[in-house]
mmCIF file with all atom_site columns, C-alpha atoms in Angstrom:
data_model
loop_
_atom_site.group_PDB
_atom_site.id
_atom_site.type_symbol
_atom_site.label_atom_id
_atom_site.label_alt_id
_atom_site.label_comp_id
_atom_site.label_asym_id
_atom_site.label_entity_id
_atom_site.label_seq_id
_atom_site.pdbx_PDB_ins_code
_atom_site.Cartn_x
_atom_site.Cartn_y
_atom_site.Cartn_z
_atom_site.occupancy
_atom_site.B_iso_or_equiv
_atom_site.pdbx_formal_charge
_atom_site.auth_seq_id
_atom_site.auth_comp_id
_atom_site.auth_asym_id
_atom_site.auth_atom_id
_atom_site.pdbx_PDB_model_num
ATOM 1   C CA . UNK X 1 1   ? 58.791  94.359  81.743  1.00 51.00 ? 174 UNK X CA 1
ATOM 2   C CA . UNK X 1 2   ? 57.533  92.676  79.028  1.00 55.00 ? 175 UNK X CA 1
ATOM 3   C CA . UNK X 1 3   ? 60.048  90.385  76.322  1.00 53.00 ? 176 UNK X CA 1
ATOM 4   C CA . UNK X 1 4   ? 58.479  88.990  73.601  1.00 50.00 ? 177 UNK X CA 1
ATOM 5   C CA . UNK X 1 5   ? 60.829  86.209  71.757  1.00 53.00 ? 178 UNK X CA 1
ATOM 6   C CA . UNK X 1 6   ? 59.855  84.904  68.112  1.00 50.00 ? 179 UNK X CA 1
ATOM 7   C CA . UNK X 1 7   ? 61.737  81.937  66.719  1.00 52.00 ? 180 UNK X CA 1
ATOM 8   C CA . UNK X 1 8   ? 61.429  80.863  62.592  1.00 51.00 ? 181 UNK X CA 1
ATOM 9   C CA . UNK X 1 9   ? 63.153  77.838  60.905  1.00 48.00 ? 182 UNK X CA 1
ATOM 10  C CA . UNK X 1 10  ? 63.869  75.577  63.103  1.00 47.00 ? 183 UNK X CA 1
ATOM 11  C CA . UNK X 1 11  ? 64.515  71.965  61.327  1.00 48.00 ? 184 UNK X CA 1
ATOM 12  C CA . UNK X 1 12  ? 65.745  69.503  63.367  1.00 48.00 ? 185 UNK X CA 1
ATOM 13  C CA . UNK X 1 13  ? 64.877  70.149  66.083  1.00 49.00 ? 186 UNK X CA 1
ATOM 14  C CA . UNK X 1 14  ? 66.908  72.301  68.807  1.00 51.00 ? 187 UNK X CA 1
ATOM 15  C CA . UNK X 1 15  ? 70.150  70.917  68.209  1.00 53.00 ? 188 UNK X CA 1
ATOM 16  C CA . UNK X 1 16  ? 70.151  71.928  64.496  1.00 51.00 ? 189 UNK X CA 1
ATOM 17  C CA . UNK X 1 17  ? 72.669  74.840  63.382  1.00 54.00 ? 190 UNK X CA 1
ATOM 18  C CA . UNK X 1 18  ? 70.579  77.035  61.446  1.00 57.00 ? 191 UNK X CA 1
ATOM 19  C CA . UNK X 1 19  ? 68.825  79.076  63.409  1.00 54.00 ? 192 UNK X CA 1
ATOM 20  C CA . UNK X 1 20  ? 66.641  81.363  60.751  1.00 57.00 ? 193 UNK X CA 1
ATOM 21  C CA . UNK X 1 21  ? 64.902  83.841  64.317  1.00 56.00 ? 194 UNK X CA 1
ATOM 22  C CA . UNK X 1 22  ? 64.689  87.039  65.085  1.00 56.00 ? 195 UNK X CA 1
ATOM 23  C CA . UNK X 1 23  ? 65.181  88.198  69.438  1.00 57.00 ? 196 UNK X CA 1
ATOM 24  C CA . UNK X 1 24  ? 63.478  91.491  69.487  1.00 53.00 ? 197 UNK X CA 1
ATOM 25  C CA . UNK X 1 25  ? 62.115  92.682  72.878  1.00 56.00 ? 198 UNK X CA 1
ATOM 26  C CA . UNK X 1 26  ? 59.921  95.621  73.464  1.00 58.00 ? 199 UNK X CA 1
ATOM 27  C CA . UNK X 1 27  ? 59.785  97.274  76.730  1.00 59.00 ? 200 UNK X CA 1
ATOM 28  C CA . UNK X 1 28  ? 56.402  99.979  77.332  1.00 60.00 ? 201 UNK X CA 1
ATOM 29  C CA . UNK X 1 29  ? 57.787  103.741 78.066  1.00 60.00 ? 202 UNK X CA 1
ATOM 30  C CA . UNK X 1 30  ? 57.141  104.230 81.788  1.00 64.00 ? 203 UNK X CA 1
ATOM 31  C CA . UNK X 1 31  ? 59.386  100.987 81.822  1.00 68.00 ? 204 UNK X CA 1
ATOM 32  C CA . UNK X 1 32  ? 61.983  102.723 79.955  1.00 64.00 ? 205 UNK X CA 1
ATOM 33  C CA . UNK X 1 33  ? 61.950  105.912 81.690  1.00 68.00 ? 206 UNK X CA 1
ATOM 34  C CA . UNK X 1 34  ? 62.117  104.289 84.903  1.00 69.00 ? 207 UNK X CA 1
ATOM 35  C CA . UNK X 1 35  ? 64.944  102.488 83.801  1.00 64.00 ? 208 UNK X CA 1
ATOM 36  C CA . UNK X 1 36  ? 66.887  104.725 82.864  1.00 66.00 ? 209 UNK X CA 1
ATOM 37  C CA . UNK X 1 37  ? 66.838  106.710 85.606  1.00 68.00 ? 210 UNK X CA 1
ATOM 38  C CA . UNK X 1 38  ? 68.195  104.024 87.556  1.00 67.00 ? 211 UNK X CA 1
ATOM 39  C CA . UNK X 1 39  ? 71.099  103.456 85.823  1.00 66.00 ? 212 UNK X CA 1
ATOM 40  C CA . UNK X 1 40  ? 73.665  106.585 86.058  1.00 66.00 ? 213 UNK X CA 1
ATOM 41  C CA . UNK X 1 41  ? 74.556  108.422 82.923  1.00 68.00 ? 214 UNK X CA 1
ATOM 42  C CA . UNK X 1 42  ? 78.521  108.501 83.916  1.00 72.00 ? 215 UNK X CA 1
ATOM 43  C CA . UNK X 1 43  ? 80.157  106.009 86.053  1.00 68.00 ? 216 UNK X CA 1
ATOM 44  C CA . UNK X 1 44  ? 83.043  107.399 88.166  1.00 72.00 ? 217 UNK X CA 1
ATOM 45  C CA . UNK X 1 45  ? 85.852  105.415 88.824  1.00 73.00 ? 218 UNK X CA 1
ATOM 46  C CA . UNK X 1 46  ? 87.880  106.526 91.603  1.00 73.00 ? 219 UNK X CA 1
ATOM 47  C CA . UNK X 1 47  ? 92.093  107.125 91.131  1.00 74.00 ? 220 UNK X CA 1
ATOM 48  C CA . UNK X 1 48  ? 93.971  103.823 92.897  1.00 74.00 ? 221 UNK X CA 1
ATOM 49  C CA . UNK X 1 49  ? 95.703  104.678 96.513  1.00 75.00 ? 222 UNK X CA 1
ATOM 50  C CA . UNK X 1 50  ? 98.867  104.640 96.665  1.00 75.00 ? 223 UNK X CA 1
ATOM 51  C CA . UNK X 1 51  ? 100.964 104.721 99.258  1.00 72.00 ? 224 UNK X CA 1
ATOM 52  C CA . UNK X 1 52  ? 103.831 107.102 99.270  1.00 69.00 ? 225 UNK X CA 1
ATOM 53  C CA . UNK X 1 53  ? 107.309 104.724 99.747  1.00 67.00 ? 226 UNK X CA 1
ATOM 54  C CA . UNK X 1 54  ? 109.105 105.715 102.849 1.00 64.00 ? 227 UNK X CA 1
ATOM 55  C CA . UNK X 1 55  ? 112.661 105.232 102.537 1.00 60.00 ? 228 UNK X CA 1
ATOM 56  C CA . UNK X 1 56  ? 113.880 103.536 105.566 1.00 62.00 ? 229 UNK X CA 1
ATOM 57  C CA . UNK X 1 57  ? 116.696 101.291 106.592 1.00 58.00 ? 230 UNK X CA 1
ATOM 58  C CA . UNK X 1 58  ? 115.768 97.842  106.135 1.00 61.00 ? 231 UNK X CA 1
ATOM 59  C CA . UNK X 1 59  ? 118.178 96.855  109.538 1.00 57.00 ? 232 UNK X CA 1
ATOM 60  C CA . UNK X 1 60  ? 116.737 99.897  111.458 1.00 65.00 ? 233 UNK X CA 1
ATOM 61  C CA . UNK X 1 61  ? 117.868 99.290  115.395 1.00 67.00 ? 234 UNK X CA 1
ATOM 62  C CA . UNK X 1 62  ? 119.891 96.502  114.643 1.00 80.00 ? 235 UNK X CA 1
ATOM 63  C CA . UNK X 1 63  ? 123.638 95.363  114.560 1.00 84.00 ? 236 UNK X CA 1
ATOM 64  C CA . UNK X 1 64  ? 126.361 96.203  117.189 1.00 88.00 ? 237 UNK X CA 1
ATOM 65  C CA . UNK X 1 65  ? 126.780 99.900  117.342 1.00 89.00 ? 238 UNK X CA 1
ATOM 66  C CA . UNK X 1 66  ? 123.124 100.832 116.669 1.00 90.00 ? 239 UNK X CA 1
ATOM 67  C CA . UNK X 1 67  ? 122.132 101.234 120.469 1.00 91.00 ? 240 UNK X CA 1
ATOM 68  C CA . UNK X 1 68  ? 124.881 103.360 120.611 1.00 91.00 ? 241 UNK X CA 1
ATOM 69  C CA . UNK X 1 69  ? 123.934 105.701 117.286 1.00 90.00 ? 242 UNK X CA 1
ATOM 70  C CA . UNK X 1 70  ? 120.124 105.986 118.662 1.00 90.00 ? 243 UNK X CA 1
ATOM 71  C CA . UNK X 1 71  ? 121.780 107.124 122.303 1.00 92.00 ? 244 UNK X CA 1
ATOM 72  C CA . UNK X 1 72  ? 123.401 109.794 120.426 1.00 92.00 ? 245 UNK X CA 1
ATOM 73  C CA . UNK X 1 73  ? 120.985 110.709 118.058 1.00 92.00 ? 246 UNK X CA 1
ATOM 74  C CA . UNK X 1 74  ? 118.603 111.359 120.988 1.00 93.00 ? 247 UNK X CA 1
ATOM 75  C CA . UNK X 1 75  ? 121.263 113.283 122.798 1.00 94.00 ? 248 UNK X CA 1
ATOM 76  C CA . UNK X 1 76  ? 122.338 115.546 120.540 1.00 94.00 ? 249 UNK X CA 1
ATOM 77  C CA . UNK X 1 77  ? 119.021 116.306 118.266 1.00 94.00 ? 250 UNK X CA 1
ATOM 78  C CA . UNK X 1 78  ? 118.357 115.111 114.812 1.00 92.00 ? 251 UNK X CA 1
ATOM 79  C CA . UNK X 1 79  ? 119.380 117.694 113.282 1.00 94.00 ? 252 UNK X CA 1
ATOM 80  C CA . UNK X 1 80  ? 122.711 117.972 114.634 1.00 95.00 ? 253 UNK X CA 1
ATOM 81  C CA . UNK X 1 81  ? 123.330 114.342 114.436 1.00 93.00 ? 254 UNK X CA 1
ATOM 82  C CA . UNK X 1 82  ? 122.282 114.597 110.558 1.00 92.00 ? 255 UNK X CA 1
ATOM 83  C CA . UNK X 1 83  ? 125.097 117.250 110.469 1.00 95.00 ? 256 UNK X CA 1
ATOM 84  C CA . UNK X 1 84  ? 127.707 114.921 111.928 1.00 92.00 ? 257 UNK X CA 1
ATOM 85  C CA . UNK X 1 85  ? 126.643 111.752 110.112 1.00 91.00 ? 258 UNK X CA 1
ATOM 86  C CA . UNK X 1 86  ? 126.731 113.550 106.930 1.00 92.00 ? 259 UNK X CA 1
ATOM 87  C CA . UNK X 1 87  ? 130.733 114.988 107.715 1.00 95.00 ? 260 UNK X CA 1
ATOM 88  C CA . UNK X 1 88  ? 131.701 111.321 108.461 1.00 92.00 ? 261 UNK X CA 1
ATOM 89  C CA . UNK X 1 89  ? 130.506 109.754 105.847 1.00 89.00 ? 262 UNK X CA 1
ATOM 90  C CA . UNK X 1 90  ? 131.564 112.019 103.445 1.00 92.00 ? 263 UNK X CA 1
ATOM 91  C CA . UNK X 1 91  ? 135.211 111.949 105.185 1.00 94.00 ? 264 UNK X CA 1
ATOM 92  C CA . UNK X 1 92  ? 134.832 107.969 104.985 1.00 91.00 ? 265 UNK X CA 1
ATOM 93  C CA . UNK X 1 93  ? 133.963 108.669 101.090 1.00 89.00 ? 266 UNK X CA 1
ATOM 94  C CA . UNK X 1 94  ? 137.306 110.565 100.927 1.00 92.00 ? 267 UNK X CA 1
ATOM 95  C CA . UNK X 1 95  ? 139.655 107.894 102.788 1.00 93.00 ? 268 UNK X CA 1
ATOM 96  C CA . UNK X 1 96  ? 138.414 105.310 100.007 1.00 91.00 ? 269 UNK X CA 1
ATOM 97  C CA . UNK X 1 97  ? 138.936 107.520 96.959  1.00 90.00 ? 270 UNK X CA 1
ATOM 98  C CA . UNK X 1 98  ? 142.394 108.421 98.013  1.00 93.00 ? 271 UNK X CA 1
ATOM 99  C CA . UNK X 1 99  ? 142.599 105.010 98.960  1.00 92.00 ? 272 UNK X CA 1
ATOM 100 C CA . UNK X 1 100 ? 141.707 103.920 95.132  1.00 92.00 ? 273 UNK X CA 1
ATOM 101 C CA . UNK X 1 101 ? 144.053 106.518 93.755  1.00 92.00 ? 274 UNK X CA 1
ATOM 102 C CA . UNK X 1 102 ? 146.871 105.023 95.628  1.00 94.00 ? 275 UNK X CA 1
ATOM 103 C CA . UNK X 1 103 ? 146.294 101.361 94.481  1.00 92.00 ? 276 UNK X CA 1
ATOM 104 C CA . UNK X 1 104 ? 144.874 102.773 91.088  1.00 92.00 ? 277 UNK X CA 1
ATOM 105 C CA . UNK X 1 105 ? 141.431 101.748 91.156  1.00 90.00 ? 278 UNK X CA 1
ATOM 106 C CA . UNK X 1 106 ? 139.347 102.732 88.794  1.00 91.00 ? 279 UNK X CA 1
ATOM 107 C CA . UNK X 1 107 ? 135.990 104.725 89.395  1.00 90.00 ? 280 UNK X CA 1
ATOM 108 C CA . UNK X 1 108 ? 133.680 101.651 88.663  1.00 92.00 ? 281 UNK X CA 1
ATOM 109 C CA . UNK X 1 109 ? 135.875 100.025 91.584  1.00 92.00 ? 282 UNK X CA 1
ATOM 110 C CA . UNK X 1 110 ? 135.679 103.098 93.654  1.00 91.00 ? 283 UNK X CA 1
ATOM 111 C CA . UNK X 1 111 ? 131.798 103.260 93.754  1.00 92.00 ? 284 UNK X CA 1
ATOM 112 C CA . UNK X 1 112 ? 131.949 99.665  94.496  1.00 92.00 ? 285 UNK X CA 1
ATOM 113 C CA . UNK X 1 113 ? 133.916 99.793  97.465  1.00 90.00 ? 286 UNK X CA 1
ATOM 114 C CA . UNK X 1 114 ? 131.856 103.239 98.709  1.00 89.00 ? 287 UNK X CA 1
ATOM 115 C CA . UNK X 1 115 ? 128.552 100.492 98.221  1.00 92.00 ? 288 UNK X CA 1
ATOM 116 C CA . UNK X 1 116 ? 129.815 98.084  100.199 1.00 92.00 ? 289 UNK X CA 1
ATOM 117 C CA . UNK X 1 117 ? 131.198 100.577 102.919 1.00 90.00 ? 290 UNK X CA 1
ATOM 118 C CA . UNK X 1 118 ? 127.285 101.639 103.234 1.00 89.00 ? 291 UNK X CA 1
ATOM 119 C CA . UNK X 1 119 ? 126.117 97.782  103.301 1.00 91.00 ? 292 UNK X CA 1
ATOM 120 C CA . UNK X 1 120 ? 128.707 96.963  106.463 1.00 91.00 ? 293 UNK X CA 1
ATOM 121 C CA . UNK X 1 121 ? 127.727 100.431 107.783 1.00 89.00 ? 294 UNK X CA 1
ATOM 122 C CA . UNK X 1 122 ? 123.533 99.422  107.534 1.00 89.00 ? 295 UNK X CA 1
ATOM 123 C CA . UNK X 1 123 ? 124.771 95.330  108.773 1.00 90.00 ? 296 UNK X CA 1
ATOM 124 C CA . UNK X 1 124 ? 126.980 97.281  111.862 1.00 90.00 ? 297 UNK X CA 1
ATOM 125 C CA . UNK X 1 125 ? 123.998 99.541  112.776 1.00 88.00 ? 298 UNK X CA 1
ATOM 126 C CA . UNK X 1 126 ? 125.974 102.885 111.932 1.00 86.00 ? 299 UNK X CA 1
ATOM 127 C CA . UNK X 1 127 ? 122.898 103.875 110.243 1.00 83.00 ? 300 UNK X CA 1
ATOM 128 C CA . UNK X 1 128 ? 120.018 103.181 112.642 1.00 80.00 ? 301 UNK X CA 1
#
């Protein structure tokens, strides 16, 4: 490939600041034609992987009673033990909001005391 630089007006030297050139370059057509073909017309960029989140229990397997939950998990099918995990807690979520009504709680208070039920019941290993 052949460049062919011309330069004009120089006073001073090379550290003057007026530059009076012109760059031009010329480049001979099998050159070009090869060239071009090198370089792709479109330029695909892939999507970024992401990973799907997985929701799991941060304390999975641990605290006191988890041992105990994973026993009978694995004893009575997932399923099932879905079944029954969803009954108690939902009884449990009963017990506090007649528990609230009797001490008049509000509902902000109520959904406070249902979070922190779920935080001793993660910490306890109820939810392994």
């Amino acid at each position: 490939m052949a460049t062919s630089i011309s330069a004009t007006g120089f006073r001073e030297g090379l550290c003057s600041s007026s530059f009076h050139g012109s760059w031009g370059s010329s480049i001979s057509g099998g050159e070009y034609s090869m060239l071009t073909k090198s370089v792709p017309a479109r330029v695909r960029v892939g999507k970024p992987v992401r990973s799907m989140p997985v929701m799991k229990n941060v304390n999975e397997g641990k605290g006191l009673f988890a041992p105990v939950v994973v026993l009978t998990r694995n004893i009575i099918g997932k399923k099932r033990f879905n079944q029954f995990r969803g009954k108690a807690i939902a009884l449990h979520s009963q017990v506090i909001t007649e528990f609230c009504k009797s001490i008049g709680a509000d509902a902000k208070q109520r959904q406070g005391l249902i979070r922190l039920a779920k935080k001793n019941g993660e910490r306890l290993g109820f939810l392994a």
